[in-house]
mmCIF file of C-alpha atoms in Angstrom:
data_model
loop_
_atom_site.group_PDB
_atom_site.id
_atom_site.type_symbol
_atom_site.label_atom_id
_atom_site.label_comp_id
_atom_site.label_asym_id
_atom_site.label_seq_id
_atom_site.Cartn_x
_atom_site.Cartn_y
_atom_site.Cartn_z
ATOM 1 C CA GLN R 1 77.203 104.369 120.878
ATOM 2 C CA LYS R 2 80.409 106.324 120.472
ATOM 3 C CA GLU R 3 82.301 106.701 123.722
ATOM 4 C CA VAL R 4 85.349 108.417 125.155
ATOM 5 C CA GLU R 5 86.690 106.968 128.372
ATOM 6 C CA GLN R 6 88.892 108.645 130.957
ATOM 7 C CA ASN R 7 89.839 107.780 134.493
ATOM 8 C CA SER R 8 88.096 110.340 136.693
ATOM 9 C CA GLY R 9 90.973 110.522 139.168
ATOM 10 C CA PRO R 10 92.073 112.426 141.081
ATOM 11 C CA LEU R 11 95.552 111.875 139.763
ATOM 12 C CA SER R 12 98.029 113.309 142.237
ATOM 13 C CA VAL R 13 101.610 114.065 141.255
ATOM 14 C CA PRO R 14 104.334 116.005 143.049
ATOM 15 C CA GLU R 15 105.463 119.330 141.674
ATOM 16 C CA GLY R 16 108.082 118.882 138.976
ATOM 17 C CA ALA R 17 106.991 115.361 138.060
ATOM 18 C CA ILE R 18 105.468 114.144 134.803
ATOM 19 C CA ALA R 19 101.690 113.800 134.794
ATOM 20 C CA SER R 20 100.296 111.205 132.387
ATOM 21 C CA LEU R 21 96.657 111.406 131.371
ATOM 22 C CA ASN R 22 95.017 108.729 129.267
ATOM 23 C CA CYS R 23 91.971 108.441 127.073
ATOM 24 C CA THR R 24 90.451 105.685 124.942
ATOM 25 C CA TYR R 25 87.784 106.076 122.312
ATOM 26 C CA SER R 26 85.443 103.698 120.555
ATOM 27 C CA ASP R 27 84.947 105.168 117.070
ATOM 28 C CA ARG R 28 87.644 103.935 114.681
ATOM 29 C CA VAL R 29 86.890 106.603 112.072
ATOM 30 C CA SER R 30 87.664 109.528 114.381
ATOM 31 C CA GLN R 31 90.305 111.803 112.912
ATOM 32 C CA SER R 32 90.622 114.728 115.320
ATOM 33 C CA PHE R 33 91.636 114.495 118.961
ATOM 34 C CA PHE R 34 91.841 117.222 121.557
ATOM 35 C CA TRP R 35 92.873 117.840 125.120
ATOM 36 C CA TYR R 36 91.182 120.600 127.080
ATOM 37 C CA ARG R 37 91.973 121.959 130.521
ATOM 38 C CA GLN R 38 89.085 123.153 132.663
ATOM 39 C CA TYR R 39 89.437 124.996 135.938
ATOM 40 C CA SER R 40 86.532 124.867 138.360
ATOM 41 C CA GLY R 41 83.781 127.264 137.308
ATOM 42 C CA LYS R 42 85.474 128.086 134.014
ATOM 43 C CA SER R 43 84.988 126.879 130.460
ATOM 44 C CA PRO R 44 87.377 124.439 128.758
ATOM 45 C CA GLU R 45 90.599 125.764 127.261
ATOM 46 C CA LEU R 46 92.214 123.995 124.310
ATOM 47 C CA ILE R 47 95.641 122.617 125.263
ATOM 48 C CA MET R 48 96.522 120.340 122.374
ATOM 49 C CA SER R 49 95.100 119.011 119.151
ATOM 50 C CA ILE R 50 96.467 115.978 117.339
ATOM 51 C CA TYR R 51 95.387 114.411 114.084
ATOM 52 C CA SER R 52 97.991 111.775 113.144
ATOM 53 C CA ASN R 53 99.699 108.900 114.894
ATOM 54 C CA GLY R 54 102.728 109.674 117.002
ATOM 55 C CA ASP R 55 103.757 112.418 119.360
ATOM 56 C CA LYS R 56 103.122 116.135 119.200
ATOM 57 C CA GLU R 57 104.945 118.441 121.562
ATOM 58 C CA ASP R 58 104.058 121.983 122.621
ATOM 59 C CA GLY R 59 106.088 123.392 125.479
ATOM 60 C CA ARG R 60 105.599 121.206 128.548
ATOM 61 C CA PHE R 61 102.773 119.287 126.894
ATOM 62 C CA THR R 62 103.057 116.217 124.675
ATOM 63 C CA ALA R 63 100.066 114.538 123.093
ATOM 64 C CA GLN R 64 100.406 110.948 121.904
ATOM 65 C CA LEU R 65 98.026 109.261 119.494
ATOM 66 C CA ASN R 66 97.773 105.595 118.598
ATOM 67 C CA LYS R 67 94.850 105.032 116.261
ATOM 68 C CA ALA R 68 95.379 101.265 116.078
ATOM 69 C CA SER R 69 94.893 101.019 119.828
ATOM 70 C CA GLN R 70 92.317 103.855 119.875
ATOM 71 C CA TYR R 71 94.300 105.578 122.543
ATOM 72 C CA VAL R 72 95.337 109.183 123.079
ATOM 73 C CA SER R 73 97.359 110.516 125.985
ATOM 74 C CA LEU R 74 98.651 113.797 127.356
ATOM 75 C CA LEU R 75 101.952 114.156 129.181
ATOM 76 C CA ILE R 76 102.649 117.231 131.265
ATOM 77 C CA ARG R 77 106.321 117.657 132.102
ATOM 78 C CA ASP R 78 107.578 119.635 135.097
ATOM 79 C CA SER R 79 104.060 119.737 136.549
ATOM 80 C CA GLN R 80 103.156 122.901 138.424
ATOM 81 C CA PRO R 81 100.428 123.538 141.014
ATOM 82 C CA SER R 82 98.782 125.789 138.426
ATOM 83 C CA ASP R 83 98.298 122.701 136.239
ATOM 84 C CA SER R 84 95.816 121.382 138.797
ATOM 85 C CA ALA R 85 92.544 121.189 136.890
ATOM 86 C CA THR R 86 90.263 118.756 135.128
ATOM 87 C CA TYR R 87 91.556 117.580 131.753
ATOM 88 C CA LEU R 88 88.977 116.667 129.147
ATOM 89 C CA CYS R 89 89.696 114.425 126.204
ATOM 90 C CA ALA R 90 87.577 115.101 123.120
ATOM 91 C CA VAL R 91 87.237 113.142 119.906
ATOM 92 C CA ASP R 92 85.432 114.057 116.738
ATOM 93 C CA GLY R 93 82.379 111.877 116.387
ATOM 94 C CA GLY R 94 81.758 112.494 112.706
ATOM 95 C CA THR R 95 79.296 114.979 111.224
ATOM 96 C CA TYR R 96 81.299 117.671 113.036
ATOM 97 C CA LYS R 97 80.236 116.514 116.478
ATOM 98 C CA TYR R 98 82.675 116.192 119.314
ATOM 99 C CA ILE R 99 82.460 113.602 122.035
ATOM 100 C CA PHE R 100 83.927 114.470 125.405
ATOM 101 C CA GLY R 101 85.182 112.203 128.124
ATOM 102 C CA THR R 102 84.133 112.822 131.699
ATOM 103 C CA GLY R 103 87.546 114.293 132.488
ATOM 104 C CA THR R 104 90.462 113.445 134.758
ATOM 105 C CA ARG R 105 91.050 115.615 137.773
ATOM 106 C CA LEU R 106 94.753 116.366 138.208
ATOM 107 C CA LYS R 107 96.247 117.560 141.477
ATOM 108 C CA VAL R 108 99.830 118.794 141.500
ATOM 109 C CA LEU R 109 101.156 118.817 145.039
ATOM 110 C CA ALA R 110 103.518 121.617 146.025
ATOM 111 C CA GLY K 1 94.014 130.437 119.569
ATOM 112 C CA ALA K 2 90.768 131.748 118.218
ATOM 113 C CA VAL K 3 88.555 133.819 120.496
ATOM 114 C CA VAL K 4 84.945 133.030 121.276
ATOM 115 C CA SER K 5 83.089 135.618 123.299
ATOM 116 C CA GLN K 6 80.065 134.652 125.393
ATOM 117 C CA HIS K 7 77.756 137.017 127.271
ATOM 118 C CA PRO K 8 76.526 137.367 129.887
ATOM 119 C CA SER K 9 78.861 135.469 132.194
ATOM 120 C CA ARG K 10 76.302 135.259 134.975
ATOM 121 C CA VAL K 11 72.539 135.642 135.054
ATOM 122 C CA ILE K 12 70.123 135.486 137.945
ATOM 123 C CA CYS K 13 66.477 135.553 136.945
ATOM 124 C CA LYS K 14 63.031 134.840 138.267
ATOM 125 C CA SER K 15 61.166 131.686 137.364
ATOM 126 C CA GLY K 16 59.084 132.141 134.226
ATOM 127 C CA THR K 17 61.303 134.704 132.555
ATOM 128 C CA SER K 18 63.374 134.179 129.410
ATOM 129 C CA VAL K 19 67.121 134.569 129.193
ATOM 130 C CA LYS K 20 69.197 135.123 126.072
ATOM 131 C CA ILE K 21 72.853 134.117 125.858
ATOM 132 C CA GLU K 22 75.062 135.355 123.025
ATOM 133 C CA CYS K 23 78.054 133.603 121.535
ATOM 134 C CA ARG K 24 80.352 135.358 119.074
ATOM 135 C CA SER K 25 83.433 134.183 117.211
ATOM 136 C CA LEU K 26 85.627 137.284 117.222
ATOM 137 C CA ASP K 27 88.417 136.516 114.790
ATOM 138 C CA PHE K 28 87.068 133.774 112.578
ATOM 139 C CA GLN K 29 83.878 132.725 110.871
ATOM 140 C CA ALA K 30 82.126 129.792 112.440
ATOM 141 C CA THR K 31 79.676 127.955 110.243
ATOM 142 C CA THR K 32 79.021 125.585 113.114
ATOM 143 C CA MET K 33 78.576 126.407 116.780
ATOM 144 C CA PHE K 34 77.669 124.107 119.620
ATOM 145 C CA TRP K 35 75.811 124.673 122.867
ATOM 146 C CA TYR K 36 76.670 122.649 125.934
ATOM 147 C CA ARG K 37 75.327 122.402 129.426
ATOM 148 C CA GLN K 38 77.437 121.378 132.384
ATOM 149 C CA PHE K 39 76.429 120.465 135.918
ATOM 150 C CA PRO K 40 78.925 120.742 138.795
ATOM 151 C CA LYS K 41 81.726 118.183 138.548
ATOM 152 C CA LYS K 42 80.138 116.620 135.468
ATOM 153 C CA SER K 43 81.262 116.584 131.885
ATOM 154 C CA LEU K 44 79.888 118.629 129.046
ATOM 155 C CA MET K 45 76.486 117.663 127.717
ATOM 156 C CA LEU K 46 75.882 118.641 124.107
ATOM 157 C CA MET K 47 72.506 120.324 123.756
ATOM 158 C CA ALA K 48 72.436 121.310 120.102
ATOM 159 C CA THR K 49 74.465 121.984 117.007
ATOM 160 C CA SER K 50 73.864 125.353 115.407
ATOM 161 C CA ASN K 51 74.527 125.886 111.714
ATOM 162 C CA GLU K 52 74.538 129.336 110.161
ATOM 163 C CA GLY K 53 71.386 130.029 108.234
ATOM 164 C CA SER K 54 69.597 126.815 109.119
ATOM 165 C CA LYS K 55 67.707 125.269 111.980
ATOM 166 C CA ALA K 56 69.630 123.909 114.920
ATOM 167 C CA THR K 57 69.953 120.183 115.444
ATOM 168 C CA TYR K 58 68.988 119.235 118.983
ATOM 169 C CA GLU K 59 70.252 116.248 120.914
ATOM 170 C CA GLN K 60 67.818 113.676 122.162
ATOM 171 C CA GLY K 61 65.989 114.831 125.259
ATOM 172 C CA VAL K 62 66.616 118.550 124.699
ATOM 173 C CA GLU K 63 63.412 120.543 124.266
ATOM 174 C CA LYS K 64 63.775 122.726 121.196
ATOM 175 C CA ASP K 65 60.846 124.925 122.206
ATOM 176 C CA LYS K 66 62.471 125.622 125.540
ATOM 177 C CA PHE K 67 66.000 126.194 124.305
ATOM 178 C CA LEU K 68 65.705 128.389 121.217
ATOM 179 C CA ILE K 69 68.835 128.632 119.123
ATOM 180 C CA ASN K 70 69.437 131.171 116.390
ATOM 181 C CA HIS K 71 72.555 131.310 114.218
ATOM 182 C CA ALA K 72 71.854 134.328 112.086
ATOM 183 C CA SER K 73 75.400 135.064 110.960
ATOM 184 C CA LEU K 74 78.777 133.393 110.645
ATOM 185 C CA THR K 75 79.930 134.994 113.884
ATOM 186 C CA LEU K 76 76.875 134.965 116.141
ATOM 187 C CA SER K 77 74.714 132.298 117.713
ATOM 188 C CA THR K 78 72.209 132.864 120.503
ATOM 189 C CA LEU K 79 70.573 130.533 122.981
ATOM 190 C CA THR K 80 67.330 131.646 124.599
ATOM 191 C CA VAL K 81 66.082 129.756 127.622
ATOM 192 C CA THR K 82 62.339 130.360 127.550
ATOM 193 C CA SER K 83 60.154 130.357 130.660
ATOM 194 C CA ALA K 84 63.111 129.397 132.805
ATOM 195 C CA HIS K 85 62.600 127.236 135.872
ATOM 196 C CA PRO K 86 64.970 126.385 138.740
ATOM 197 C CA GLU K 87 65.870 123.076 137.101
ATOM 198 C CA ASP K 88 67.284 125.047 134.168
ATOM 199 C CA SER K 89 69.939 126.486 136.456
ATOM 200 C CA SER K 90 73.267 125.360 135.064
ATOM 201 C CA PHE K 91 76.501 126.412 133.388
ATOM 202 C CA TYR K 92 75.890 126.939 129.667
ATOM 203 C CA ILE K 93 78.870 127.008 127.332
ATOM 204 C CA CYS K 94 79.016 127.713 123.628
ATOM 205 C CA SER K 95 81.754 126.641 121.289
ATOM 206 C CA ALA K 96 82.691 127.364 117.713
ATOM 207 C CA ARG K 97 84.480 125.219 115.200
ATOM 208 C CA GLU K 98 87.435 126.697 113.340
ATOM 209 C CA GLY K 99 88.903 125.022 110.304
ATOM 210 C CA GLY K 100 87.410 123.472 107.227
ATOM 211 C CA ALA K 101 88.751 119.944 107.188
ATOM 212 C CA ARG K 102 88.444 117.286 109.847
ATOM 213 C CA THR K 103 92.207 117.044 110.018
ATOM 214 C CA ASN K 104 92.831 120.646 110.995
ATOM 215 C CA GLU K 105 89.691 121.722 112.787
ATOM 216 C CA LYS K 106 89.668 122.956 116.344
ATOM 217 C CA LEU K 107 86.876 123.669 118.775
ATOM 218 C CA PHE K 108 87.089 126.804 120.893
ATOM 219 C CA PHE K 109 84.874 127.593 123.845
ATOM 220 C CA GLY K 110 83.249 130.729 125.122
ATOM 221 C CA SER K 111 83.729 131.651 128.762
ATOM 222 C CA GLY K 112 80.388 130.193 129.801
ATOM 223 C CA THR K 113 77.223 131.560 131.378
ATOM 224 C CA GLN K 114 76.173 130.585 134.880
ATOM 225 C CA LEU K 115 72.375 130.715 134.954
ATOM 226 C CA SER K 116 70.583 130.752 138.294
ATOM 227 C CA VAL K 117 66.790 130.663 138.227
ATOM 228 C CA LEU K 118 65.103 131.627 141.479
#
C-alpha cells in the first residue's frame, strides 16, 4: 500500500526561525510532490510543487526533493505566527491519484 | 494559482434529505476532479475520482449510491449526499487537477463544504 508519512507534531518554532517539515513516501515511481497549508476549518492551499531532485525556492519557502531517499521537505524561513497551520505533504500515487500524509501541525511562537 | 469554486460553504439539513455540492474550476478545464472528506484534526480521505463524461471511480468503502457524483462538463462536478444521516456530517472538499503531464500537474482545492445533518 502506498504511503506518505509525516510527523504529526506539533512542531513549535520561535518567530523568525526556520521551520523544517519532513515527509517520506513509499512509492518509488511517484513524480509529483506537493506541500499544502491548511488552516483550521479551511481547505488546503497549495504552497509548493516540486517534480525533480534538488531544491526549489519560492519566497520564504524552499522545497527539497530526494527521490533516491524518497524524501521531500519544506523549509519556511523567517517563520511568522501566520504560518501556524497544518502542513500536508502530497505525492502522486499514479493513475492521477494523490496520496496525502496526515499533516504536521506547525506553531510559530510570537 | 488556479481557482476552484465550491458551493455551498455550509449546509445544515434534516436527516433523510439530500444535499448537492457543486465544484467548479473557474479558469481552467479539469478533466479530473476529486472529492475528499475530512473529519476534525484528521487528514483528507479520498472518496472518489470524477472524470468528465464518465462514471466516477469510488474508493473502497464509499457507497456510490449514497454519494452520487456527476461530472457533466470540464468545469463542473457535483456531489450529492442522498438521504443524509448524522454520520454523514463532515467537511467535504473537492479538488481539480490542472496540467496534462505528471511532471507539471497541480491539484487545487475548493473552499470546502461543512455539512451538518440534524
